[in-house]
Every structure is written in C-alpha cells, then in structure tokens.
C-alpha cells in the first residue's frame, strides 16, 4: 500500500517554478529521505503534501486523500515537525502536548494516558511539569516528535528534525524514527546530514524543483559510482 | 469548541506567565488616569492675579468679590498704577492682571456697557487662554447677577451659558480619551503583537498544520485581551468617577455596552493587523501609525476637531476613536441613552464587521 502518491506535482510562484512536475510514491511504514540543497523546493513540496499549500498542477494523494480537495482530512492524518523548534517555550511539557492533543480532538482521559505513555517512553516523565524553555534542545526535539505523533498520524513529515543537536541525540532520535516506522507509520524526512540519509529506506535528491535521483542508498551509490551518499549529493547538486 | 477553550487556556497561560507585561498592561490605565488627572490637568486653581481698581465704587467692589470668591483666582495684590502691574509680571508674581476702568458703576447704570481690561502673561499661551476663559465666565456671572438686581432699565444682552462641563473640568475631556487609548493598546496592539510573535517563532505554522480552524486561533488571541481591557476600562471609570468626580449621568450598563462595542472594533482592527503583519515590529508599527496616532491626534481627545483644517476633520471620520469619544461623552456627561447615540454605535459596529470580514478573507488567502 502506498501512503503517499505524488504525480506530476507542480507549484509556480509567478514565473518561478518552485516544484517542477515531481512524481514518486512512498510505501506505508517506509522511511523516505527527502534530500536537496537549500531552495531546491523540498519545503514547498512538503507544504503541498501536508495541505498547507495548493498545487498549481498535478496530483498528490496523501494518506488516501487528495491534497487539492481534502486538505482538512489530510491534516487530521499527518504529523509535522519542523526544523525550528516550534512548541511553546512558556508552556510546560505536559501543557504543550495537551494543547496539540486537544486540537486533534483526542478525548480528555485518553489524551492524558497517551501523554504519560509517550513521556515514559522518552524518559521525560519527571520533566512533565517543567517549562519547555528550561529543557535542553535535544530533549525539546524529541518532545516535538512525540507531540507530532500523539494523534497517531499515518504519515509524519520531519523537516530537518535533527539540525543543531548533538550526535548522541541524533542517534536516539533515529531510534525513535525506526520505532515509529515499525508500527506502520510512514516517515518523510528532510535532512542535510548525509550519514542520516544512509538510514533511510529510500531517498530522493531534489535540485531546482526537480527530483534528480530516487532509490535506495545502495542503488544511488552504485548508479553514481561513488562510495557515500555525501558524494552522490555533491555530484548531483553541483550540476 | 473544546479546541477554542484549549487555545484560550493557552493564551491565558502566556499572559499570566509573562508577569512584567501583565503588570504593565494592568498598571498602565491606572497610571495614565492619575497622570492626566493630577499633572497634565489643564485646570488652574488659585492663579495669582492683581486687580487695579480705578473706580473703587460698590459695583467694582462686588466684581472683585466675585473674582476672589471663585476658585480660579487668588488676588495677591491691588496695585495703584499700570507700571506696578508691569513690575509684578516681571517679578513673575502674577499670571494675570485685571484693570477696572474709572466710573465703573456709573457706566454700567447709564450706558449698560463698560470695558474691563485683562492683561495676560502670554509667555505660556495655554495658561493665558485658560485664565482668559475663567475671567470671561466670572464676568458673565457678574453680568447676570447685575441684570437680575436691576428692576428698571435695559439689562445686559450677553446670554452665553455653558451647559455641560460648566466649571470647565478638563478631566471630562481626557477620561474618554484614555479609555480609548487603553482599549486600542491592549486589545489591538497586544493581540496583534502576540500573534505576530507566533509567526516569528514558528508556532503559528504548527497550529495551522493541525486541523484546527484558523478563526479559533485568532479569536483565542483576541478574547483574553478584550477581557483585560474591559477590566481596565472599569478601573478607569471607577477612578474618574470617585477620584476626579466625573459625572456618570447615563446608565452604567449602557456605558459598558458601549465600551464592549468599541472593544470589538479595536479587536477587529487588531485581527486585521495580525493577518497582514508577519513580524512583531510590523504589528507594532501598523498599530501605532494606523490606529494609535490617529486616535491621539484626530479623535478630538487632545486637540479639538473643529479647529482643524477641513481635510483632517473629514479624515477623522474614518477612525473609530472619534465616534466612540463622542458617544462616551454624551453618555457620561449628558446622560444620553441608546436612542441618542445609536448612529455612533452603528458606525462602530459597522467598522468592526468590515474589519473582521476583511481579515477572514485574508486568513483564507494565506497558506
């Protein structure tokens, strides 16, 4: 089963083509790496897939819904976490999760249970009543991820989730991603760390609004004839 | 609805955890009223004056009596010549001098007409013009009494009467102005700044990617500040009535209803600003230039509208403050009810409807 099906998706801002007829599919439970230089069109593509931005042309089916006509249903079934930490700093860990959980209409008692469970899994139970402001960035990112999957979305969009955190937290974060994917949740992740790209099931490399390469990390390395994804990336974004 | 409640709860947490801002927002109205009431007050009590009485008859004595019994003046000297008056001005001993002509009484009786000379220290134009007005009102009083006392002959013909604010208390003029400013500052400025802050930090993006209705996010921002500015308004009214003895001739409930309607107008303007501005600086500049300055300058609160060039008088009509100040003055001082001020209410309400519908359109367009 494919949980994301993108078909000739295009977004133009005036004369500028931000995303140019991209097509790809992502399977359920797959970790899909969405790579590309800054300004390659990744964020625009994610915005269209998450129902925030209407495509100029083309089609995208996300979690079984059409992005042009069923944006509301898509929003209900996806989670999103951004490169910039964007929970409320002056709310406690618990209050942040309660806020977003309530917005996704999770029933009160169940929400409380889910928050407690997910905090326990992150070993953040003791910090539940601390202001988010006062916890380290690495924990914040894990918290943001836990909040993004609180409503049990079918797909999670992670926009550079690990930028600015230390290697240990990055490793822990990827363990979380694997755990989540193993329960059947599809993960679409963008990153600038090429070692992280190796962790993905499949990756695509975007440049100038087009998808230049698509495949498993092994396939891409063979195809380009280099030994690391880093070299693949440099080779392809250069042109 | 549950989502809206949750968003409101979050906004109140933001407000209560930011102690300094909360303190500022709550203390500002009190400070403003007290500041205006006690220091920037344009009322002058017991101004030091000199009276040069050339006539020294019973009527001139009665007039001097009238002057000194008013609260406005304190007669500190009775010079005999005009050079003495000059000297007193130079010494900065007096603010104003009055010269009663020779034959004051007989001129009044025979010609029903006489001239009193008033000499002002115009180095402070404001004070001079206020004192002049005071003298005029004392003269009027004196004329009225004189006319009543004579049973024969022609009375004086001047009949100007000050109907409202007869003792010219300036507190009546600035209380409505302060209420207006507070409501704009708190409702429009605070809500638009905090909304812009969410755009800056990226939390807005998080909210908009969820299925929550955008209108809930905006309403949730505005309502807490409406409540705070409503509390402030009540505090201002209480202080102005009990400390500065401002009359409250209209119905208090109607007055509060009026305030709520204006709050809605201010809030709707805040919504509009929030939707068009992307940074806190934008939000602040737009509120300041688009709402705050026009309110201070063009509402008739500090500067009387009818002495402005026609362009500005017309321009003043498009800002809500003018209409609110007209209405609140009528209700508090004249005791007007709904049937007297409904045109103002309709204008304010209409503006709110227009601002809200524009900002809803903009919200839909964005993202």
Coordinates of C-alpha atoms in Angstrom, one line a residue:
Chain A
X1 CA 0.0 0.0 0.0
X2 CA 1.3 3.4 -0.9
X3 CA 0.6 6.1 1.7
X4 CA 1.9 9.0 -0.5
X5 CA 1.4 9.1 -4.2
X6 CA 2.7 12.2 -6.0
X7 CA 2.0 12.6 -9.7
X8 CA 3.5 15.5 -11.7
X9 CA 3.0 17.8 -8.7
X10 CA 3.9 21.4 -9.6
X11 CA 4.0 24.7 -7.8
X12 CA 4.7 28.0 -9.5
X13 CA 5.1 31.4 -7.8
X14 CA 4.6 33.7 -10.7
X15 CA 7.2 32.8 -13.2
X16 CA 9.3 30.9 -10.7
X17 CA 8.8 27.2 -10.7
X18 CA 9.5 26.0 -7.2
X19 CA 8.4 22.4 -7.7
X20 CA 8.5 21.1 -11.3
X21 CA 6.3 18.0 -12.0
X22 CA 7.7 15.7 -9.4
X23 CA 6.4 12.2 -9.1
X24 CA 7.1 9.5 -6.5
X25 CA 5.4 7.0 -4.2
X26 CA 6.1 6.2 -0.6
X27 CA 5.0 2.9 0.9
X28 CA 3.3 2.5 4.2
X29 CA 5.9 2.2 7.0
X30 CA 8.7 3.4 4.8
X31 CA 11.3 6.0 5.9
X32 CA 11.7 8.2 2.9
X33 CA 14.6 10.7 2.8
X34 CA 13.8 13.9 1.0
X35 CA 17.2 15.5 0.2
X36 CA 18.2 18.6 -1.7
X37 CA 20.2 21.8 -1.4
X38 CA 18.6 24.8 0.3
X39 CA 16.0 26.3 -2.1
X40 CA 15.6 23.0 -4.1
X41 CA 11.9 23.0 -3.4
X42 CA 11.7 20.5 -0.6
X43 CA 9.7 22.7 1.8
X44 CA 7.3 23.8 -0.9
X45 CA 6.7 20.1 -1.8
X46 CA 6.1 19.2 1.9
X47 CA 3.7 22.2 2.3
X48 CA 1.7 20.9 -0.7
X49 CA 1.7 17.3 0.7
X50 CA 0.5 18.5 4.1
X51 CA -2.4 20.5 2.8
X52 CA -0.9 23.9 3.6
X53 CA -0.4 25.0 0.0
X54 CA -2.5 24.4 -3.1
X55 CA -0.5 22.9 -6.0
X56 CA -0.5 24.8 -9.3
X57 CA -1.0 21.5 -11.2
X58 CA -0.5 17.8 -10.8
X59 CA -1.9 15.5 -8.2
X60 CA -1.0 14.1 -4.8
X61 CA -2.8 11.5 -2.7
X62 CA -1.7 11.6 0.9
X63 CA -3.0 9.0 3.4
X64 CA -5.7 8.2 0.9
X65 CA -6.9 11.8 0.5
X66 CA -6.5 14.3 -2.4
X67 CA -4.4 17.4 -1.4
X68 CA -6.4 19.7 -3.6
X69 CA -9.9 18.8 -2.3
X70 CA -9.4 17.1 1.1
X71 CA -6.8 19.2 2.8
X72 CA -8.7 19.1 6.1
X73 CA -8.8 15.2 6.2
X74 CA -5.1 15.1 5.4
X75 CA -4.3 17.5 8.3
X76 CA -6.1 15.1 10.6
X77 CA -3.9 12.2 9.4
X78 CA -0.5 13.6 9.3
X79 CA 2.0 14.8 11.9
X80 CA 4.5 17.6 11.3
X81 CA 7.7 18.6 13.0
X82 CA 9.8 21.5 11.8
X83 CA 13.5 22.3 11.7
X84 CA 12.9 25.2 14.0
X85 CA 11.8 24.1 17.4
X86 CA 8.2 25.2 17.5
X87 CA 6.5 24.2 20.6
X88 CA 5.6 26.9 23.2
X89 CA 8.5 27.8 25.4
X90 CA 6.4 29.3 28.1
X91 CA 4.2 26.2 28.4
X92 CA 5.2 23.1 30.3
X93 CA 6.0 19.8 28.5
X94 CA 2.6 18.5 29.6
X95 CA 0.7 21.6 28.6
X96 CA 2.2 21.6 25.1
X97 CA 1.2 18.0 24.5
X98 CA -2.2 18.7 26.0
X99 CA -2.7 21.7 23.7
X100 CA -1.9 19.8 20.5
X101 CA -3.7 16.7 21.6
X102 CA -6.9 18.6 22.3
X103 CA -6.7 20.3 18.9
X104 CA -6.6 16.9 17.3
X105 CA -9.7 16.1 19.3
X106 CA -8.2 13.2 21.4
X107 CA -10.7 12.5 24.2
X108 CA -9.5 14.0 27.5
X109 CA -8.8 10.9 29.6
X110 CA -7.3 9.0 26.7
X111 CA -5.1 12.0 25.9
X112 CA -3.7 12.1 29.4
X113 CA -2.9 8.4 29.2
X114 CA -1.2 8.8 25.8
X115 CA 0.9 11.8 27.0
X116 CA 2.0 9.8 30.1
X117 CA 2.9 6.8 27.9
X118 CA 4.9 8.8 25.4
X119 CA 6.7 10.8 28.1
X120 CA 7.6 7.5 29.8
X121 CA 8.9 6.1 26.5
X122 CA 11.1 9.2 26.1
X123 CA 12.1 9.0 29.8
X124 CA 10.8 12.6 30.3
X125 CA 8.1 11.7 32.9
X126 CA 10.0 13.7 35.6
X127 CA 10.1 16.8 33.3
X128 CA 6.4 16.8 32.5
X129 CA 5.8 19.9 34.6
X130 CA 8.9 21.8 33.6
X131 CA 8.7 24.8 31.2
X132 CA 9.9 23.7 27.8
X133 CA 12.1 26.7 28.0
X134 CA 14.2 25.1 30.7
X135 CA 15.0 21.8 29.0
X136 CA 17.9 21.1 26.6
X137 CA 17.4 21.3 22.8
X138 CA 17.9 17.6 22.3
X139 CA 15.0 16.8 24.6
X140 CA 12.9 19.5 23.0
X141 CA 13.3 17.9 19.6
X142 CA 12.3 14.5 21.0
X143 CA 9.4 16.2 22.7
X144 CA 8.3 17.8 19.4
X145 CA 8.5 14.5 17.7
X146 CA 6.4 12.8 20.4
X147 CA 3.9 15.7 20.1
X148 CA 3.7 15.3 16.4
X149 CA 2.8 11.6 16.7
X150 CA 0.4 11.9 19.7
X151 CA -2.7 11.8 17.5
X152 CA -1.4 8.6 15.8
X153 CA -1.0 10.0 12.3
X154 CA -0.5 7.7 9.3
X155 CA 2.3 9.9 8.0
X156 CA 4.8 12.1 9.7
X157 CA 6.7 14.9 7.9
X158 CA 10.0 15.7 9.6
X159 CA 11.6 18.9 8.3
X160 CA 15.3 18.8 9.3
X161 CA 14.4 17.4 12.7
X162 CA 18.0 17.0 13.9
X163 CA 19.6 20.3 12.9
X164 CA 21.6 21.7 15.8
X165 CA 21.5 18.7 18.1
X166 CA 24.5 16.6 19.2
X167 CA 25.4 13.2 17.6
X168 CA 24.1 11.1 20.6
X169 CA 20.7 12.8 20.5
X170 CA 20.7 12.3 16.7
X171 CA 21.2 8.6 17.2
X172 CA 18.4 8.5 19.8
X173 CA 16.2 10.4 17.5
X174 CA 16.7 8.0 14.6
X175 CA 15.9 5.1 17.0
X176 CA 12.6 6.9 17.7
X177 CA 12.0 7.2 13.9
X178 CA 12.7 3.5 13.4
X179 CA 10.4 2.5 16.3
X180 CA 7.6 4.7 14.9
X181 CA 8.1 3.4 11.3
X182 CA 7.9 -0.2 12.6
X183 CA 4.4 0.4 13.8
X184 CA 3.4 1.2 10.2
X185 CA 3.7 5.0 10.3
X186 CA 5.2 6.4 7.1
X187 CA 8.1 8.9 7.7
X188 CA 9.1 11.5 5.2
X189 CA 12.2 13.2 6.4
X190 CA 14.4 16.0 5.1
X191 CA 18.0 16.4 6.3
X192 CA 21.3 17.9 5.5
X193 CA 23.2 15.2 7.3
X194 CA 24.3 12.7 4.7
X195 CA 25.0 10.0 7.3
X196 CA 21.3 10.2 8.2
X197 CA 20.4 9.7 4.6
X198 CA 22.0 6.3 4.8
X199 CA 19.5 5.3 7.5
X200 CA 16.5 5.9 5.1
X201 CA 14.9 3.1 3.2
X202 CA 14.8 5.2 0.1
X203 CA 15.9 8.7 -0.7
X204 CA 15.2 11.2 -3.4
X205 CA 17.5 14.1 -4.3
X206 CA 15.9 17.3 -5.5
X207 CA 17.6 20.2 -7.3
X208 CA 15.9 23.2 -8.9
X209 CA 12.4 21.9 -8.3
X210 CA 13.1 18.5 -10.0
X211 CA 13.7 15.1 -8.5
X212 CA 17.1 14.1 -9.9
X213 CA 17.7 10.8 -8.3
X214 CA 15.5 8.3 -6.5
X215 CA 16.2 4.9 -5.0
X216 CA 17.7 3.1 -2.0
X217 CA 21.0 4.5 -0.7
X218 CA 22.8 1.5 -2.2
X219 CA 21.3 1.9 -5.6
X220 CA 22.2 5.5 -5.8
X221 CA 25.8 5.0 -4.8
X222 CA 26.2 2.3 -7.4
X223 CA 24.4 4.3 -10.1
X224 CA 26.7 7.3 -9.5
X225 CA 29.7 5.2 -8.8
X226 CA 30.8 6.7 -5.5
X227 CA 31.0 5.2 -2.0
X228 CA 29.0 7.6 0.1
X229 CA 25.6 9.4 -0.2
X230 CA 27.6 12.6 0.6
X231 CA 29.4 12.1 -2.7
X232 CA 26.2 11.3 -4.5
X233 CA 24.7 14.5 -3.2
X234 CA 27.6 16.7 -4.0
X235 CA 27.8 15.2 -7.5
X236 CA 24.2 15.8 -8.3
X237 CA 23.5 19.1 -6.7
X238 CA 26.6 20.5 -8.4
X239 CA 25.1 20.0 -11.8
Chain B
X1 CA -15.5 24.3 21.0
X2 CA -13.2 22.3 23.1
X3 CA -10.3 23.3 20.9
X4 CA -11.2 27.0 21.3
X5 CA -11.3 26.6 25.1
X6 CA -7.9 24.9 25.0
X7 CA -6.5 27.8 22.9
X8 CA -8.0 30.3 25.3
X9 CA -6.4 28.5 28.2
X10 CA -3.0 28.5 26.4
X11 CA -3.3 32.3 25.8
X12 CA -4.1 33.0 29.4
X13 CA -1.1 30.9 30.4
X14 CA 1.0 33.0 28.1
X15 CA -0.4 36.2 29.7
X16 CA -0.1 35.1 33.3
X17 CA 3.4 33.7 32.9
X18 CA 4.7 36.9 31.4
X19 CA 4.4 38.8 34.7
X20 CA 6.1 42.0 33.6
X21 CA 3.8 42.5 30.6
X22 CA 0.8 41.7 32.6
X23 CA 1.7 44.2 35.3
X24 CA 2.4 46.8 32.6
X25 CA -1.0 46.2 31.0
X26 CA -2.9 46.4 34.2
X27 CA -1.0 49.3 35.7
X28 CA -0.9 51.4 32.6
X29 CA -4.5 52.6 32.7
X30 CA -4.3 53.5 36.4
X31 CA -1.1 55.3 35.8
X32 CA -2.4 57.1 32.8
X33 CA -5.6 58.3 34.5
X34 CA -3.7 59.5 37.6
X35 CA -1.0 61.2 35.5
X36 CA -3.5 63.0 33.3
X37 CA -5.8 63.8 36.2
X38 CA -3.2 65.2 38.6
X39 CA -0.4 66.6 36.4
X40 CA -1.4 67.2 32.8
X41 CA -4.7 68.6 34.0
X42 CA -5.4 71.9 32.2
X43 CA -7.4 73.2 35.2
X44 CA -5.8 76.0 37.1
X45 CA -6.8 76.7 40.6
X46 CA -5.9 79.8 42.6
X47 CA -4.0 81.6 39.9
X48 CA -2.2 84.6 41.3
X49 CA -3.6 87.8 39.9
X50 CA -3.5 91.5 40.5
X51 CA -6.5 93.9 40.3
X52 CA -6.1 97.6 39.6
X53 CA -9.4 99.2 40.6
X54 CA -9.6 102.8 39.2
X55 CA -13.2 103.1 40.2
X56 CA -13.4 101.9 43.8
X57 CA -17.2 102.0 43.9
X58 CA -19.7 99.5 45.1
X59 CA -20.0 97.7 41.8
X60 CA -16.3 97.4 41.3
X61 CA -16.1 96.0 44.8
X62 CA -18.8 93.5 44.0
X63 CA -16.9 92.4 40.9
X64 CA -13.6 92.0 42.9
X65 CA -15.6 90.0 45.4
X66 CA -16.9 87.8 42.6
X67 CA -13.3 87.2 41.3
X68 CA -11.9 86.2 44.7
X69 CA -14.7 84.0 45.6
X70 CA -14.2 81.9 42.5
X71 CA -11.8 79.1 43.0
X72 CA -9.8 80.2 39.9
X73 CA -8.1 83.2 41.3
X74 CA -6.2 84.4 44.3
X75 CA -5.8 88.1 44.3
X76 CA -2.3 88.8 45.6
X77 CA -2.1 92.5 45.1
X78 CA -4.0 95.7 44.5
X79 CA -1.6 97.9 42.6
X80 CA -2.4 101.6 42.0
X81 CA -0.7 102.1 38.6
X82 CA -0.2 100.2 35.5
X83 CA 3.6 100.3 35.9
X84 CA 3.2 98.4 39.1
X85 CA 1.4 95.7 37.2
X86 CA 4.3 95.6 34.7
X87 CA 6.7 95.2 37.6
X88 CA 4.7 92.4 39.1
X89 CA 4.7 90.5 35.8
X90 CA 8.4 90.9 35.5
X91 CA 8.8 89.6 39.0
X92 CA 6.7 86.6 38.0
X93 CA 4.5 87.4 40.9
X94 CA 1.2 87.2 38.9
X95 CA -0.2 85.4 35.9
X96 CA -2.9 87.9 35.0
X97 CA -4.0 91.4 35.8
X98 CA -7.4 93.0 35.6
X99 CA -7.9 96.7 35.2
X100 CA -11.3 98.1 36.2
X101 CA -11.9 101.5 34.5
X102 CA -12.9 104.8 36.1
X103 CA -16.6 105.2 36.7
X104 CA -17.4 101.5 36.5
X105 CA -20.7 101.8 38.3
X106 CA -22.0 104.9 36.5
X107 CA -21.1 103.5 33.1
X108 CA -22.9 100.3 33.9
X109 CA -26.0 102.3 35.0
X110 CA -26.1 104.8 32.3
X111 CA -24.7 103.1 29.3
X112 CA -25.1 99.4 30.2
X113 CA -21.7 99.0 28.7
X114 CA -18.2 99.1 30.0
X115 CA -14.8 97.7 29.3
X116 CA -12.7 95.7 31.7
X117 CA -9.1 95.3 30.6
X118 CA -7.4 91.9 31.1
X119 CA -3.6 91.7 30.9
X120 CA -2.2 88.3 30.3
X121 CA 1.2 86.8 30.6
X122 CA 1.3 85.2 27.2
X123 CA 4.6 83.6 27.7
X124 CA 2.6 80.5 28.4
X125 CA -0.2 80.7 25.8
X126 CA -2.1 77.7 27.2
X127 CA -2.4 79.1 30.7
X128 CA -3.2 82.5 29.4
X129 CA -6.1 81.3 27.3
X130 CA -7.5 79.2 30.1
X131 CA -7.3 82.1 32.6
X132 CA -8.9 84.3 30.0
X133 CA -11.8 81.9 29.8
X134 CA -12.1 81.9 33.5
X135 CA -12.3 85.7 33.6
X136 CA -14.9 85.6 31.0
X137 CA -17.0 83.2 32.9
X138 CA -16.7 85.3 36.1
X139 CA -17.7 88.4 34.1
X140 CA -20.7 86.6 32.7
X141 CA -21.7 85.6 36.2
X142 CA -21.3 89.1 37.3
X143 CA -23.4 90.5 34.4
X144 CA -26.1 88.0 35.1
X145 CA -26.4 88.9 38.7
X146 CA -26.2 92.6 37.9
X147 CA -29.0 92.3 35.4
X148 CA -31.2 90.4 37.9
X149 CA -30.6 93.1 40.5
X150 CA -31.9 95.9 38.4
X151 CA -35.7 96.0 38.1
X152 CA -35.8 99.0 35.7
X153 CA -33.9 99.8 32.6
X154 CA -32.4 97.6 30.0
X155 CA -30.5 94.5 31.1
X156 CA -27.3 93.2 29.6
X157 CA -27.7 91.4 26.4
X158 CA -25.0 88.8 26.6
X159 CA -26.6 85.4 27.2
X160 CA -23.9 82.8 26.6
X161 CA -24.3 79.9 29.0
X162 CA -22.1 76.9 29.4
X163 CA -24.3 73.9 29.6
X164 CA -22.1 71.0 30.2
X165 CA -18.8 70.9 32.0
X166 CA -19.7 74.4 33.2
X167 CA -16.8 74.5 35.5
X168 CA -14.6 73.5 32.6
X169 CA -13.0 70.5 34.2
X170 CA -10.5 69.0 31.8
X171 CA -10.9 65.6 33.4
X172 CA -14.1 65.2 31.4
X173 CA -12.2 65.6 28.2
X174 CA -9.4 63.1 28.8
X175 CA -11.1 60.2 30.5
X176 CA -12.9 59.1 27.3
X177 CA -9.6 59.6 25.5
X178 CA -7.7 57.4 28.0
X179 CA -10.3 54.6 27.8
X180 CA -10.0 54.7 24.0
X181 CA -6.2 54.6 24.1
X182 CA -6.1 51.7 26.6
X183 CA -8.6 49.7 24.6
X184 CA -6.6 50.2 21.5
X185 CA -3.2 49.5 23.1
X186 CA -4.4 46.4 24.9
X187 CA -6.9 44.9 22.5
X188 CA -5.4 45.8 19.2
X189 CA -1.7 46.1 19.9
X190 CA -1.2 43.3 22.4
X191 CA -3.2 40.7 20.4
X192 CA -1.6 41.6 17.1
X193 CA 1.9 41.6 18.6
X194 CA 1.5 38.2 20.3
X195 CA 0.0 36.7 17.1
X196 CA 2.9 38.1 15.1
X197 CA 5.3 36.6 17.7
X198 CA 3.8 33.2 17.0
X199 CA 4.5 33.7 13.3
X200 CA 8.1 34.6 14.2
X201 CA 8.7 31.6 16.5
X202 CA 7.1 29.1 14.1
X203 CA 4.4 28.0 16.5
X204 CA 1.8 29.5 14.2
X205 CA 2.9 27.1 11.5
X206 CA 2.5 24.3 13.9
X207 CA -1.1 25.4 14.7
X208 CA -2.0 25.9 11.1
X209 CA -0.8 22.4 10.1
X210 CA -3.2 20.9 12.6
X211 CA -6.9 20.7 11.6
X212 CA -7.9 23.5 14.0
X213 CA -10.0 26.3 12.5
X214 CA -7.8 29.4 11.8
X215 CA -10.6 31.6 13.2
X216 CA -10.3 29.9 16.6
X217 CA -6.6 30.7 16.7
X218 CA -7.3 34.4 16.0
X219 CA -10.4 34.6 18.3
X220 CA -8.4 32.8 21.0
X221 CA -5.8 35.6 20.7
X222 CA -8.2 38.4 20.9
X223 CA -10.7 37.4 23.6
X224 CA -8.2 37.3 26.6
X225 CA -7.0 40.9 25.7
X226 CA -10.6 42.0 25.4
X227 CA -11.3 40.8 28.9
X228 CA -8.2 42.6 30.2
X229 CA -9.0 45.8 28.5
X230 CA -12.6 45.6 29.8
X231 CA -11.3 45.3 33.3
X232 CA -9.0 48.3 32.7
X233 CA -12.0 50.3 31.4
X234 CA -14.0 49.6 34.5
X235 CA -11.0 50.7 36.6
X236 CA -10.6 53.9 34.7
X237 CA -14.3 54.7 35.0
X238 CA -14.2 54.0 38.8
X239 CA -11.1 56.2 39.3
X240 CA -12.6 59.0 37.2
X241 CA -15.9 59.0 39.0
X242 CA -14.6 58.6 42.5
X243 CA -11.3 60.4 42.4
X244 CA -11.9 63.1 39.8
X245 CA -15.7 63.4 40.4
X246 CA -16.5 62.9 36.8
X247 CA -20.3 62.7 36.4
X248 CA -21.9 59.5 35.3
X249 CA -25.3 60.7 34.2
X250 CA -26.1 57.9 31.8
X251 CA -26.8 54.2 32.6
X252 CA -23.7 52.3 33.7
X253 CA -24.8 49.2 31.8
X254 CA -25.3 51.2 28.6
X255 CA -21.8 52.7 29.1
X256 CA -20.3 49.3 29.5
X257 CA -22.2 48.0 26.4
X258 CA -20.7 51.0 24.5
X259 CA -17.3 50.0 25.7
X260 CA -17.8 46.4 24.6
X261 CA -18.8 47.5 21.2
X262 CA -15.7 49.8 20.8
X263 CA -13.6 46.9 22.1
X264 CA -15.0 44.8 19.3
X265 CA -14.0 47.5 16.9
X266 CA -10.5 47.7 18.3
X267 CA -10.2 43.9 18.4
X268 CA -11.3 43.6 14.8
X269 CA -8.6 46.1 13.8
X270 CA -6.1 44.0 15.8
X271 CA -7.2 40.9 13.9
X272 CA -6.7 42.7 10.6
X273 CA -3.2 43.9 11.7
X274 CA -2.3 40.4 12.8
X275 CA -3.3 38.9 9.5
X276 CA -1.3 41.3 7.4
X277 CA 1.9 41.6 9.6
X278 CA 4.5 38.9 9.8
X279 CA 6.7 40.3 12.5
X280 CA 6.1 41.9 15.9
X281 CA 7.8 45.1 14.6
X282 CA 5.3 45.2 11.7
X283 CA 2.4 44.7 14.0
X284 CA 3.6 47.4 16.3
X285 CA 4.3 50.0 13.6
X286 CA 1.0 49.4 11.9
X287 CA -0.9 49.7 15.1
X288 CA 1.0 52.9 16.1
X289 CA 0.7 54.6 12.7
X290 CA -2.7 53.3 11.7
X291 CA -4.6 53.4 14.9
X292 CA -2.7 54.9 17.9
X293 CA -1.5 58.2 16.3
X294 CA -4.8 59.0 14.6
X295 CA -6.5 58.3 17.9
X296 CA -4.3 60.7 19.8
X297 CA -4.4 63.4 17.1
X298 CA -7.7 63.0 15.3
X299 CA -10.2 61.9 17.8
X300 CA -10.8 65.3 19.5
X301 CA -9.3 63.9 22.6
X302 CA -6.3 66.2 22.9
X303 CA -6.9 68.6 20.1
X304 CA -10.4 70.0 19.3
X305 CA -11.5 68.7 15.9
X306 CA -13.4 71.7 14.8
X307 CA -10.4 73.9 14.9
X308 CA -8.6 71.7 12.4
X309 CA -8.3 72.1 8.7
X310 CA -11.2 70.6 6.8
X311 CA -9.1 67.7 5.4
X312 CA -8.3 66.4 8.9
X313 CA -11.9 66.8 10.1
X314 CA -13.0 64.6 7.2
X315 CA -10.1 62.2 7.8
X316 CA -11.1 61.9 11.4
X317 CA -14.3 60.2 10.4
X318 CA -12.7 57.0 9.2
X319 CA -11.1 56.3 12.6
X320 CA -13.3 54.6 15.2
X321 CA -11.9 56.7 18.1
X322 CA -13.8 59.9 17.2
X323 CA -17.2 58.2 17.2
X324 CA -16.5 56.3 20.5
X325 CA -15.4 59.5 22.2
X326 CA -18.5 61.4 21.0
X327 CA -20.7 58.6 22.3
X328 CA -19.0 58.1 25.7
X329 CA -19.0 61.8 26.4
X330 CA -22.7 62.0 25.7
X331 CA -23.5 59.0 27.8
X332 CA -21.3 60.1 30.8
X333 CA -21.9 63.8 30.8
X334 CA -25.2 64.4 29.2
X335 CA -26.7 61.1 30.3
X336 CA -27.7 60.1 26.8
X337 CA -29.3 56.7 26.1
X338 CA -29.4 54.3 23.2
X339 CA -31.8 56.5 21.1
X340 CA -29.4 59.4 21.3
X341 CA -26.2 57.7 20.4
X342 CA -27.3 54.8 18.1
X343 CA -25.7 56.4 15.0
X344 CA -22.3 56.3 16.7
X345 CA -22.9 52.7 17.8
X346 CA -23.9 51.7 14.3
X347 CA -20.7 53.2 12.8
X348 CA -18.5 51.5 15.4
X349 CA -20.3 48.2 14.9
X350 CA -20.2 48.6 11.1
X351 CA -16.4 49.2 11.2
X352 CA -16.0 46.0 13.3
X353 CA -18.0 44.0 10.8
X354 CA -15.9 45.4 7.9
X355 CA -12.5 44.7 9.6
X356 CA -13.5 41.2 10.7
X357 CA -14.7 40.2 7.2
X358 CA -11.6 41.6 5.5
X359 CA -9.3 39.7 8.0
X360 CA -11.2 36.5 7.5
X361 CA -10.7 36.8 3.7
X362 CA -7.0 37.5 4.3
X363 CA -6.7 34.5 6.6
X364 CA -8.3 32.2 4.0
X365 CA -5.9 33.5 1.3
X366 CA -2.8 33.0 3.5
X367 CA -1.4 29.5 3.4

